[in-house]
PDB file of C-alpha atoms in Angstrom:
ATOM      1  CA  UNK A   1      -6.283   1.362 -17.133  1.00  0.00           C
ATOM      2  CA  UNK A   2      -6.234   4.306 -14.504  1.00  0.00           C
ATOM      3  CA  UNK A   3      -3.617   5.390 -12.372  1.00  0.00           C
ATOM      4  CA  UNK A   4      -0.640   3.600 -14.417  1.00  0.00           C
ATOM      5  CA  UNK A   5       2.523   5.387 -15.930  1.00  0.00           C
ATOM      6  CA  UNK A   6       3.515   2.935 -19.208  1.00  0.00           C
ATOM      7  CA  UNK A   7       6.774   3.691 -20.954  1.00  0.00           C
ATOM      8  CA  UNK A   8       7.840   2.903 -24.224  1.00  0.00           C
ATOM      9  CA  UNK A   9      10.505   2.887 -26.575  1.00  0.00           C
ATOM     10  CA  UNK A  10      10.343   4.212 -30.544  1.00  0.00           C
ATOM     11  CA  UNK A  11      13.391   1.629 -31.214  1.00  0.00           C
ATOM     12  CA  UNK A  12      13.751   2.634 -35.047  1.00  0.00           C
ATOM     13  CA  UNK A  13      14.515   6.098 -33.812  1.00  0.00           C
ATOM     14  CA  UNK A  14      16.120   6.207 -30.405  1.00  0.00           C
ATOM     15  CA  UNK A  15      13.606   7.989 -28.520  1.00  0.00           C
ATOM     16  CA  UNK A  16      12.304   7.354 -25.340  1.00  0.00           C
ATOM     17  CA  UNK A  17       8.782   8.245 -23.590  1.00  0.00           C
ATOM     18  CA  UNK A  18       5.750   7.381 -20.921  1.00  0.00           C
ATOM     19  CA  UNK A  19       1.715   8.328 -20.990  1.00  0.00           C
ATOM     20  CA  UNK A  20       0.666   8.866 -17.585  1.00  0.00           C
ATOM     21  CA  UNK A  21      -2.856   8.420 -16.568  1.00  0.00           C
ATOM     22  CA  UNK A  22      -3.732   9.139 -13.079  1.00  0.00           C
ATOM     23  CA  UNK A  23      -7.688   9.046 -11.797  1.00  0.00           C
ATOM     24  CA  UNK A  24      -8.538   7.748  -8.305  1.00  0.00           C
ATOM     25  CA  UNK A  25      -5.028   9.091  -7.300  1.00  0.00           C
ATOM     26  CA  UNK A  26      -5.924  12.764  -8.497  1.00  0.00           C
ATOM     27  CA  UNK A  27      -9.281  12.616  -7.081  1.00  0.00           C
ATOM     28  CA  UNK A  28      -7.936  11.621  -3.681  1.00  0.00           C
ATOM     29  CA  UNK A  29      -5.499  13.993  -3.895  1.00  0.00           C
ATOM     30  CA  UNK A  30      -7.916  16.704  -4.691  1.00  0.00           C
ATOM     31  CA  UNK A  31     -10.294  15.215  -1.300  1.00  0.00           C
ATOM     32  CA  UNK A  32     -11.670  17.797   0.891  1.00  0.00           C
ATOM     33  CA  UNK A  33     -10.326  20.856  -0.537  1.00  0.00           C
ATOM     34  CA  UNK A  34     -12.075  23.584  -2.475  1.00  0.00           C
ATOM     35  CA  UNK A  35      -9.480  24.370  -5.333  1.00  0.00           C
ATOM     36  CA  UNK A  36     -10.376  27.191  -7.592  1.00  0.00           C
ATOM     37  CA  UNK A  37     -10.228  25.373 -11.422  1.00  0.00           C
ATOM     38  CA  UNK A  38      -7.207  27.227 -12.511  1.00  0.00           C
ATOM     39  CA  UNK A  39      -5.625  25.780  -9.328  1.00  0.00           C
ATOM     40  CA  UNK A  40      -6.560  22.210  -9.518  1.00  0.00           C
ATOM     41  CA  UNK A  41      -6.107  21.609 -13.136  1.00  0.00           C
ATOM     42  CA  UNK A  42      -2.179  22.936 -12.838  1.00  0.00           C
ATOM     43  CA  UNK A  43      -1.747  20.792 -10.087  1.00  0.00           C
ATOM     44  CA  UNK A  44      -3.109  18.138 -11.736  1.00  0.00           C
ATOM     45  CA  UNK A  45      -0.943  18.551 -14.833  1.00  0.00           C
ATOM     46  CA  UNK A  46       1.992  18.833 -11.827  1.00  0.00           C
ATOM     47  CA  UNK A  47       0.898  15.097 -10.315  1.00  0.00           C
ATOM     48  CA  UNK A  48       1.185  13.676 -13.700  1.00  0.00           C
ATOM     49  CA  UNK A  49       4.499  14.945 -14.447  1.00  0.00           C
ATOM     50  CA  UNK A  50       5.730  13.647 -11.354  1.00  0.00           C
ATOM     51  CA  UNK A  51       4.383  10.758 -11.582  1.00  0.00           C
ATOM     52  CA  UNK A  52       5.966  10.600 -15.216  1.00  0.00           C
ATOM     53  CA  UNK A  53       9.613  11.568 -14.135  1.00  0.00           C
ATOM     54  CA  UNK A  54       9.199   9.340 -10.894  1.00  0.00           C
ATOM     55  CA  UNK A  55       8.637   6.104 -12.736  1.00  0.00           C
ATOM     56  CA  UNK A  56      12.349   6.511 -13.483  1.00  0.00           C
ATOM     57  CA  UNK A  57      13.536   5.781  -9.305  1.00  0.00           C
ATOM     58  CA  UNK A  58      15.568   3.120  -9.127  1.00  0.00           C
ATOM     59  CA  UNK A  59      16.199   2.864  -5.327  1.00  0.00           C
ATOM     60  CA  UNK A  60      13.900   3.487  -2.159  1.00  0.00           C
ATOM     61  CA  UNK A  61      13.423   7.404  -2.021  1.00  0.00           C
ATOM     62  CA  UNK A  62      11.473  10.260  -2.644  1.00  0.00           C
ATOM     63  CA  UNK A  63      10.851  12.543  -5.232  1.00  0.00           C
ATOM     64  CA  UNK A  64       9.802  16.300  -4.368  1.00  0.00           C
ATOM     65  CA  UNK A  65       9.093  19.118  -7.178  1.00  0.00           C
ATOM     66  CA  UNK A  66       7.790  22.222  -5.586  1.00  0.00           C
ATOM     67  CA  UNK A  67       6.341  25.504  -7.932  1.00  0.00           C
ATOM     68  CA  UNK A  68       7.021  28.397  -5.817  1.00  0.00           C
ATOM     69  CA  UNK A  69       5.869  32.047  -6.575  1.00  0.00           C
ATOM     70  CA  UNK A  70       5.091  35.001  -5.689  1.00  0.00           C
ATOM     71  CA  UNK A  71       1.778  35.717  -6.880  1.00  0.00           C
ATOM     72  CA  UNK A  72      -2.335  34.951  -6.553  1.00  0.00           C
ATOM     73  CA  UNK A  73      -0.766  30.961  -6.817  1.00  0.00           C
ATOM     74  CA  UNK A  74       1.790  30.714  -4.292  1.00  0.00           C
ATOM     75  CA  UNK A  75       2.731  27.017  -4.006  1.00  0.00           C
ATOM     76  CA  UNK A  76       2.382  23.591  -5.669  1.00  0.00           C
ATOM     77  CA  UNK A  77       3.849  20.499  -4.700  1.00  0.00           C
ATOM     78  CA  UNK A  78       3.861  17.066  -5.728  1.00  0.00           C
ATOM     79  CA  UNK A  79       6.084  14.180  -4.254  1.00  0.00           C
ATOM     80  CA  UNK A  80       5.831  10.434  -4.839  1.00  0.00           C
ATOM     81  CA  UNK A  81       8.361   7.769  -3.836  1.00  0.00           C
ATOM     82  CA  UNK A  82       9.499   4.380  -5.810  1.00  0.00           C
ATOM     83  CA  UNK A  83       6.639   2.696  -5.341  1.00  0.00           C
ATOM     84  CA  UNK A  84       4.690   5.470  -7.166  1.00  0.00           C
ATOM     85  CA  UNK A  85       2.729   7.095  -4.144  1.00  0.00           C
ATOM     86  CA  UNK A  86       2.015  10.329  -4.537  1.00  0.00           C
ATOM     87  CA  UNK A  87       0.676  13.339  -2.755  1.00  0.00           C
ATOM     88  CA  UNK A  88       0.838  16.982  -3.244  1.00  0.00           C
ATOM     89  CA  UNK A  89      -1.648  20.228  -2.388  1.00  0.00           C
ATOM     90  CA  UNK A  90      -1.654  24.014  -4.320  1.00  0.00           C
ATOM     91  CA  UNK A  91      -1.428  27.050  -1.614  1.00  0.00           C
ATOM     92  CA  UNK A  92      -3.167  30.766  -3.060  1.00  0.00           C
ATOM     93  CA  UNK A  93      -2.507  33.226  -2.019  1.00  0.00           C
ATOM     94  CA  UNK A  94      -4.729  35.339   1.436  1.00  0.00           C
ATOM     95  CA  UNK A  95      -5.463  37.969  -1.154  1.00  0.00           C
ATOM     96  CA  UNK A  96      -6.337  35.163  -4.220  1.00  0.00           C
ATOM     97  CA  UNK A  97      -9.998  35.647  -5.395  1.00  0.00           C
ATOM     98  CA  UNK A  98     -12.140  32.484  -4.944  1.00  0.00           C
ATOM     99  CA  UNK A  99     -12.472  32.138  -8.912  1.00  0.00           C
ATOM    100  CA  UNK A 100      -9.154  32.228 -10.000  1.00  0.00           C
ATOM    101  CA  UNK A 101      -9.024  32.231 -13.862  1.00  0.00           C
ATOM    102  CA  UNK A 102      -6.931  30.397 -16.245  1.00  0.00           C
ATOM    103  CA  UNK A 103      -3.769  32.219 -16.894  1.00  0.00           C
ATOM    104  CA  UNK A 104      -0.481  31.853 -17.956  1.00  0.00           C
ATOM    105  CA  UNK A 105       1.589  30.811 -14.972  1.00  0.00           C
ATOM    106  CA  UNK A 106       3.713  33.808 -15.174  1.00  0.00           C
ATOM    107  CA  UNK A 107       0.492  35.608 -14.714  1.00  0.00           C
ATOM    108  CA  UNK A 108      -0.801  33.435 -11.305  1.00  0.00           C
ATOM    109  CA  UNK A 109       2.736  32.912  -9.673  1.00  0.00           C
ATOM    110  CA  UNK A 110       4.769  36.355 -10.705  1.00  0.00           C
ATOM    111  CA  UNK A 111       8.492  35.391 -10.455  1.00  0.00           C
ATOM    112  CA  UNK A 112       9.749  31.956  -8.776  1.00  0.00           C
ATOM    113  CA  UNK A 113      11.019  29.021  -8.778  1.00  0.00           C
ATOM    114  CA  UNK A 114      11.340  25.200  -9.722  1.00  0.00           C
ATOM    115  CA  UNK A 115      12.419  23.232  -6.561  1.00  0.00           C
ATOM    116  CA  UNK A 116      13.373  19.317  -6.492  1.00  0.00           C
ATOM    117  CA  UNK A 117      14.615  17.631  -3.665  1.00  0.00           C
ATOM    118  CA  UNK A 118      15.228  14.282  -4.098  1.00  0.00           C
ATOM    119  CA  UNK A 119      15.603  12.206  -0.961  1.00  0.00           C
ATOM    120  CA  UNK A 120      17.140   8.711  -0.612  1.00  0.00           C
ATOM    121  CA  UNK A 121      16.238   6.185   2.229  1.00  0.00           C
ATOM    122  CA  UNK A 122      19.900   5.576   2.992  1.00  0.00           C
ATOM    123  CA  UNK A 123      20.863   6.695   6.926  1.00  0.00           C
ATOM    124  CA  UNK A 124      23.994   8.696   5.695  1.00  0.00           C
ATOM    125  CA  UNK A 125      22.630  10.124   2.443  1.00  0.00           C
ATOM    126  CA  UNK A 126      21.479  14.253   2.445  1.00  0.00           C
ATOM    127  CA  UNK A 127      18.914  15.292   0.148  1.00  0.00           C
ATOM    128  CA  UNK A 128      19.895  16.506  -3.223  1.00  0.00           C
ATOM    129  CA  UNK A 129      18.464  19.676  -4.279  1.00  0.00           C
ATOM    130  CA  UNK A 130      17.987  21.453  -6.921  1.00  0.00           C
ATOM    131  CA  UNK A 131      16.821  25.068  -7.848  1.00  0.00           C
ATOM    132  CA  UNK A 132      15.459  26.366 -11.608  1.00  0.00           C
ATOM    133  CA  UNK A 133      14.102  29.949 -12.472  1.00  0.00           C
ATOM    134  CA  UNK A 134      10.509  29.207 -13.792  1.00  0.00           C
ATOM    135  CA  UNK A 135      10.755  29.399 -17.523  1.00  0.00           C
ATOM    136  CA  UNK A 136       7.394  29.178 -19.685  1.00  0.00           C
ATOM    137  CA  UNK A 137       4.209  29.664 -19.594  1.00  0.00           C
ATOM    138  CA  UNK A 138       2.612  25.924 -18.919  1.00  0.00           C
ATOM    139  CA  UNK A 139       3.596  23.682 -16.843  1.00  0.00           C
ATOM    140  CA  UNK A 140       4.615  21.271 -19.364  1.00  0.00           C
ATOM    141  CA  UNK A 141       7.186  24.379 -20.815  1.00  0.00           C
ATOM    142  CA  UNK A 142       8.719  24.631 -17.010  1.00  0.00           C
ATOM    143  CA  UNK A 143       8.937  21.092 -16.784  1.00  0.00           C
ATOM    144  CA  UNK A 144      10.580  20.890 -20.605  1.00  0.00           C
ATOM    145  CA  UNK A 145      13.345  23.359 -19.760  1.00  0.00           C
ATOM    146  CA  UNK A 146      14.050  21.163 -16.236  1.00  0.00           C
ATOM    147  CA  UNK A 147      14.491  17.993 -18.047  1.00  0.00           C
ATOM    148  CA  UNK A 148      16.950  20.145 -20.959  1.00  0.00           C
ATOM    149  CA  UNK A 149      18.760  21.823 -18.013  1.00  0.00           C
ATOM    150  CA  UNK A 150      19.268  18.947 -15.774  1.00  0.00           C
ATOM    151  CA  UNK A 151      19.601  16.248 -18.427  1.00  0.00           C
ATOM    152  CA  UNK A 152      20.835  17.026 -21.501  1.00  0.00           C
ATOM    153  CA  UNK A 153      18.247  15.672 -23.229  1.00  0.00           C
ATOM    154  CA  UNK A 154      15.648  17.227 -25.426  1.00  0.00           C
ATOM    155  CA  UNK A 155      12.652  16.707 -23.804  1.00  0.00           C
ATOM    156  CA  UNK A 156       8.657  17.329 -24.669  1.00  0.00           C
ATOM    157  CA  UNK A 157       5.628  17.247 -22.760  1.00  0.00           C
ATOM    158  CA  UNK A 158       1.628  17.145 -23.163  1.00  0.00           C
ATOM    159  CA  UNK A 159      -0.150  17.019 -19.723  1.00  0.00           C
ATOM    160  CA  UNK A 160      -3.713  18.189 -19.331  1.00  0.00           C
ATOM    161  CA  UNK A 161      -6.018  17.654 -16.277  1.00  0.00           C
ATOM    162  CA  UNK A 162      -9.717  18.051 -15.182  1.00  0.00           C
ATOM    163  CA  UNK A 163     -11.559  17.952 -11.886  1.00  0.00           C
ATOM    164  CA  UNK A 164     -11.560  13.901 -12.532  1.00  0.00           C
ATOM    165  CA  UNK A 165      -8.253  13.154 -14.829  1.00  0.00           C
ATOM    166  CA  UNK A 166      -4.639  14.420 -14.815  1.00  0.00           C
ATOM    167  CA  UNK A 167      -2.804  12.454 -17.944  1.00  0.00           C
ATOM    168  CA  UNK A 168       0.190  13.103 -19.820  1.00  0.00           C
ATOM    169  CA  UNK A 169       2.763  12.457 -22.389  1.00  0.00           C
ATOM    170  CA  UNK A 170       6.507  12.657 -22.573  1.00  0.00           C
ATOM    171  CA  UNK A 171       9.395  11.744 -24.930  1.00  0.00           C
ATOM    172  CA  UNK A 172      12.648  12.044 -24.901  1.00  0.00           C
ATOM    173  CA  UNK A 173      15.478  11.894 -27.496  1.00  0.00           C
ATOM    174  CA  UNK A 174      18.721   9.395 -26.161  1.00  0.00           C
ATOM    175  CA  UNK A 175      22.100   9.686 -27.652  1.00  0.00           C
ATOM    176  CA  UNK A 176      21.880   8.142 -30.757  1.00  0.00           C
ATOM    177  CA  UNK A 177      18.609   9.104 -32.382  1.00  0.00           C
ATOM    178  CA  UNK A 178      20.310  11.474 -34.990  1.00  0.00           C
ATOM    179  CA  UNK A 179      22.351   8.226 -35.764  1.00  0.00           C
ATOM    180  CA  UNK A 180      19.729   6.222 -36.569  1.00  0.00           C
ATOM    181  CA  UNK A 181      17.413   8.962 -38.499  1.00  0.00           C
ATOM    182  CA  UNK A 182      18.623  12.389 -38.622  1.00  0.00           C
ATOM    183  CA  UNK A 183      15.067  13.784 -38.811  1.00  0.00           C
ATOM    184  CA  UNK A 184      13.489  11.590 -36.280  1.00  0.00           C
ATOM    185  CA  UNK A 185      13.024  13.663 -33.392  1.00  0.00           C
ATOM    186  CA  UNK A 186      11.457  16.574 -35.384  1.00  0.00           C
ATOM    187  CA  UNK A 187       9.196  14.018 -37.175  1.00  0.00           C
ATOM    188  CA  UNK A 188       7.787  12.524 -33.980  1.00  0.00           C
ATOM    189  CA  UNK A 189       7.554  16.122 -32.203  1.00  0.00           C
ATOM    190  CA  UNK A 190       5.248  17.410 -35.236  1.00  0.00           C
ATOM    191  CA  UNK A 191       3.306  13.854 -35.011  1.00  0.00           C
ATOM    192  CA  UNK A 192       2.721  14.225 -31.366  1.00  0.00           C
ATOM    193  CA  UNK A 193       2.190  17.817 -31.241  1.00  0.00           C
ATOM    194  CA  UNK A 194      -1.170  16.516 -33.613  1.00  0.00           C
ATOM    195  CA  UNK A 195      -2.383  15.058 -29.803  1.00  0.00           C
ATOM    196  CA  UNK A 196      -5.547  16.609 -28.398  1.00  0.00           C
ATOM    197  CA  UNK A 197      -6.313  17.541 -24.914  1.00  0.00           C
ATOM    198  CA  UNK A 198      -8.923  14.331 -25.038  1.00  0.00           C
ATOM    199  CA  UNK A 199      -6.752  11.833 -26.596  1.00  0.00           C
ATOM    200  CA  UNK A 200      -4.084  11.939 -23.817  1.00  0.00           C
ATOM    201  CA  UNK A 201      -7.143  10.191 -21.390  1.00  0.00           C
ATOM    202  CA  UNK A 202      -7.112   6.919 -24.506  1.00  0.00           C
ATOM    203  CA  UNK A 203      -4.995   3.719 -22.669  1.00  0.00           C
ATOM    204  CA  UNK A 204      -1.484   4.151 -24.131  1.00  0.00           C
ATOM    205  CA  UNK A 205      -1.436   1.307 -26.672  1.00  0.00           C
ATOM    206  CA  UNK A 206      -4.005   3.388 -28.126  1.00  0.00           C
ATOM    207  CA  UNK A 207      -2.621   6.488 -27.927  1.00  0.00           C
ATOM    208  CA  UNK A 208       0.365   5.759 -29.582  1.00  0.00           C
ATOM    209  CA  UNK A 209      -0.680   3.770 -31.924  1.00  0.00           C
ATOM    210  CA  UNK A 210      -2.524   7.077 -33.148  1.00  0.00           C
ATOM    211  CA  UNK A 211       0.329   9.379 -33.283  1.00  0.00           C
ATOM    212  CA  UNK A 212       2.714   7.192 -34.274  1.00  0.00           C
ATOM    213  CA  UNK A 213       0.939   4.609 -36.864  1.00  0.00           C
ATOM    214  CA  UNK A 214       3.930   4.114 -38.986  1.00  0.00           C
ATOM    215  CA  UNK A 215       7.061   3.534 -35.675  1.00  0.00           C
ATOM    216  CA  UNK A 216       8.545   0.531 -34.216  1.00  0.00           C
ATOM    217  CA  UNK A 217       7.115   1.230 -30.623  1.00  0.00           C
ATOM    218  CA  UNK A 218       7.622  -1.276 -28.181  1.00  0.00           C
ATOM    219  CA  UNK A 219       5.288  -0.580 -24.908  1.00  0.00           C
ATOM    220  CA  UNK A 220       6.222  -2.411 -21.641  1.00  0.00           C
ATOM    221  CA  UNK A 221       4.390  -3.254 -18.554  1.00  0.00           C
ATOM    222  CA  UNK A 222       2.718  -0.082 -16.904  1.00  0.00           C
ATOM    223  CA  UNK A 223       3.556   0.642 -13.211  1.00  0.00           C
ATOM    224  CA  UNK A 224       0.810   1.757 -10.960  1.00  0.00           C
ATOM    225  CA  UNK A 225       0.345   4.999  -9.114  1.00  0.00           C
ATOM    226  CA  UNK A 226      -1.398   5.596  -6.110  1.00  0.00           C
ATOM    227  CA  UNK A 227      -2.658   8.305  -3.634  1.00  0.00           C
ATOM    228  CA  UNK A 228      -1.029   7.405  -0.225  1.00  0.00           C
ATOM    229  CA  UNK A 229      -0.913  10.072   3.064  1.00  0.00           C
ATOM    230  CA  UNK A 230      -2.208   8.438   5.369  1.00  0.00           C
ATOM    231  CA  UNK A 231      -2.483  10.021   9.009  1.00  0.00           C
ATOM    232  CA  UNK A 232       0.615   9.597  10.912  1.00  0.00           C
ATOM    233  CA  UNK A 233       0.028   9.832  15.041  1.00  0.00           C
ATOM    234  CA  UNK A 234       3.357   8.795  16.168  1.00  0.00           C
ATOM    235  CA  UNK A 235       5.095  11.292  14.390  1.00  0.00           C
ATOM    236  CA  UNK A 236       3.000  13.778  15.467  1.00  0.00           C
ATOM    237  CA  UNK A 237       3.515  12.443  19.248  1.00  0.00           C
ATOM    238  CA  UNK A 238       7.212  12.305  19.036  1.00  0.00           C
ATOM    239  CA  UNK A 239       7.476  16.038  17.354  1.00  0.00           C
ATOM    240  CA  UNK A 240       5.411  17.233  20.728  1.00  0.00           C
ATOM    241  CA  UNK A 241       7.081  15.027  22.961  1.00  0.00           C
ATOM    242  CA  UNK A 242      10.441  16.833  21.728  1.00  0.00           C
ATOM    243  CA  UNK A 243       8.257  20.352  23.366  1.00  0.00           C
ATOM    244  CA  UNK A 244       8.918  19.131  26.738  1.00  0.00           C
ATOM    245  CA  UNK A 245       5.906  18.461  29.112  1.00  0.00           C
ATOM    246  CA  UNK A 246       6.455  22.123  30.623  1.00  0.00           C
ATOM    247  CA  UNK A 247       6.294  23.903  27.162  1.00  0.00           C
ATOM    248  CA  UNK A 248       3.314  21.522  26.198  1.00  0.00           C
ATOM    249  CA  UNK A 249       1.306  22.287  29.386  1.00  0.00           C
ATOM    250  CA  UNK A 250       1.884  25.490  28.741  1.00  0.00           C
ATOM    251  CA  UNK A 251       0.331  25.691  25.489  1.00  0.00           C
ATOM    252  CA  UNK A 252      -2.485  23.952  26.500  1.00  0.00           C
ATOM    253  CA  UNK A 253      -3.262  26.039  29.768  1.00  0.00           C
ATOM    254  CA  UNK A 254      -3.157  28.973  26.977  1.00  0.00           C
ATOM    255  CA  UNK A 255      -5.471  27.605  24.463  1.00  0.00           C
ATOM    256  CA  UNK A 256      -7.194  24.627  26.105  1.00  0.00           C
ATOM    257  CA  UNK A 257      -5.898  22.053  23.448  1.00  0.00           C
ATOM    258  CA  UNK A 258      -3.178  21.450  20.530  1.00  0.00           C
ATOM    259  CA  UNK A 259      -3.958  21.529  16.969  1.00  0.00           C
ATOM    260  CA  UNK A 260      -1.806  19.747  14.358  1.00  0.00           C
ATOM    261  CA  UNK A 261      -2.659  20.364  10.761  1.00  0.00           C
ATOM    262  CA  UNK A 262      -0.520  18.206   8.095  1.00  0.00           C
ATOM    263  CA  UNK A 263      -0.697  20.587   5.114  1.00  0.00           C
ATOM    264  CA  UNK A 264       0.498  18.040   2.461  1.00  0.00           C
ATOM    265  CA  UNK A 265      -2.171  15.441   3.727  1.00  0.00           C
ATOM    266  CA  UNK A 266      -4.920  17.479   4.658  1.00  0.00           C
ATOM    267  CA  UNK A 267      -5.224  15.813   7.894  1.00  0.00           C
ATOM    268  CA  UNK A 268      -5.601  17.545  11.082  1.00  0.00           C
ATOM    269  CA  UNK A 269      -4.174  16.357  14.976  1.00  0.00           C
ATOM    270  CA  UNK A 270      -5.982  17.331  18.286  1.00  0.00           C
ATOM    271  CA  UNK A 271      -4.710  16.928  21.414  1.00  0.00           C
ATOM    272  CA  UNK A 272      -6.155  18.102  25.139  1.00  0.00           C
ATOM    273  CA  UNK A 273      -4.645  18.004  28.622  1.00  0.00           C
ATOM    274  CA  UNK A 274      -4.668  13.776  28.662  1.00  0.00           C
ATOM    275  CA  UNK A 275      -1.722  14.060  25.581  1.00  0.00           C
ATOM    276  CA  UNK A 276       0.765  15.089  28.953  1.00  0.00           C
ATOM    277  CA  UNK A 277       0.036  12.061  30.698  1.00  0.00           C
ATOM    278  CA  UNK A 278       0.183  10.039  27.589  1.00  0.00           C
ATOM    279  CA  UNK A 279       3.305  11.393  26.629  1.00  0.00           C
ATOM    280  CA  UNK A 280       4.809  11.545  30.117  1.00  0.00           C
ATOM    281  CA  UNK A 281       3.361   9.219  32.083  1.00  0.00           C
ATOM    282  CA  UNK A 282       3.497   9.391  35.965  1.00  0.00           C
ATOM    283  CA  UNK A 283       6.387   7.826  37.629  1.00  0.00           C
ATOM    284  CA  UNK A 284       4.596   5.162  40.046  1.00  0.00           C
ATOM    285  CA  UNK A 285       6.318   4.695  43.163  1.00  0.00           C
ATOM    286  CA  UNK A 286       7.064   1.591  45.481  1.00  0.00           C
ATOM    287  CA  UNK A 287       7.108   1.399  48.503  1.00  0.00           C
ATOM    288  CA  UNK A 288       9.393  -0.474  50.010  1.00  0.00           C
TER     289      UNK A 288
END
């Protein structure tokens, strides 16, 4: 099944994991841009992580990670909310070449950053950030030492993606998995460590069932993901309404009309002189 994140418990061992598979999401996402390979397949392997970490959102909100750097790569960032909606874009670099190779990510993004945000839809509550110096050299490494840092949990990650498929694995060891087999964890580490780059697309019944023949695993109900960033006018109105009519006519006496573009969603806003009167419509006067 595409576009589904399906967790599952080893229960003889304590350990906890998902396989992400995301298609018609990660093509949408990918829609009318021209990403370089190199580009597109680590922000693929980004949306499935997300996707992966995002299942776990218990109330209305949304999840933000954002790869920042200072090299040919400059940005990546993925966000989905509860429901499993994601969107995300990559940003090179002015000087990037066109075809960017495959590289470490040391190599594309130079020195940065790991950046979640993690916004509630409660009135009162402020977003909860977080910031985490890039450490490895995939993304499923930098996402690794998050999960360690931030969690206290050992943590381990197989993600791979393609113009067409971004799919991954996870698993995690919970409290008492040394209590219930005291070589567990590095058993099932070495089993799925086996996994190749093809076998992460198989449905996840399969896929476990192939690393780990000989485990209690109990599988529940997948969720589903989906692409969703869909064009948003009255936002856009109310940000230029906040202008002022004076600063708006302005702008539009200079350049003859006003053009949004929504990075994230790819979608782009143009307004000529009629936006004034829409936004500020004349005050009619009667006569008395």
């Amino acid at each position: 099944m595409s576009d589904t994140v399906s967790r599952f418990l080893l229960e003889n061992l304590d350990i906890r994991g998902a396989v992400v598979h995301l298609d018609v999401a990660w093509q949408a996402m990918q829609a009318g841009r021209d990403y370089a390979p190199a580009a597109r397949d680590l922000l693929g392997q980004m949306a499935a992580v997300t996707a992966l970490i995002g299942s776990n959102l218990k109330t209305p909100g949304r999840l933000s990670f954002q790869v920042q750097g200072h090299g040919a790569l400059r940005l990546m960032v993925v966000d989905c909310d509860e429901q499993l909606r994601l969107r995300g874009l990559a940003k090179l670099s002015d000087e990037a070449p066109t075809d960017l190779a495959s590289a470490p990510i040391p190599a594309l993004l130079g020195d940065g950053q790991l950046v979640l945000t993690l916004q509630t839809n409660a009135a009162l509550d402020r977003p909860y950030q977080s910031f985490v110096p890039l450490q490895g050299d995939t993304v499923a490494e930098i996402f690794e030492h998050y999960l360690e840092t931030s969690e206290q949990a050992p943590s381990r990650l197989w993600l791979m993606a393609d113009g067409t498929r971004a799919c991954g694995l996870f698993l995690q060891k919970l409290p008492d998995a040394d209590k219930k087999d005291e070589d567990g964890w590095n058993r099932i580490q070495m089993l799925a460590d086996t996994v190749k780059t093809g076998e992460l697309a198989l449905p996840a019944e399969e896929l476990l069932g192939r690393l780990f023949p000989e485990e209690d695993v109990r599988l529940f109900s997948p969720s589903l993901a989906t692409y969703h960033c869909p064009r948003d006018e009255e936002k856009v109105l109310n940000m230029l309404r906040s202008l002022g009519r004076e600063e708006l006519a302005g702008l539009l006496a200079e350049k003859g009309e006003i053009v949004i573009l929504d990075d994230i969603c790819n979608h782009t806003y143009r307004y000529g002189p009629e936006v004034l009167d829409q936004l500020y419509p004349p005050i009619k006067r009667t006569l008395h």
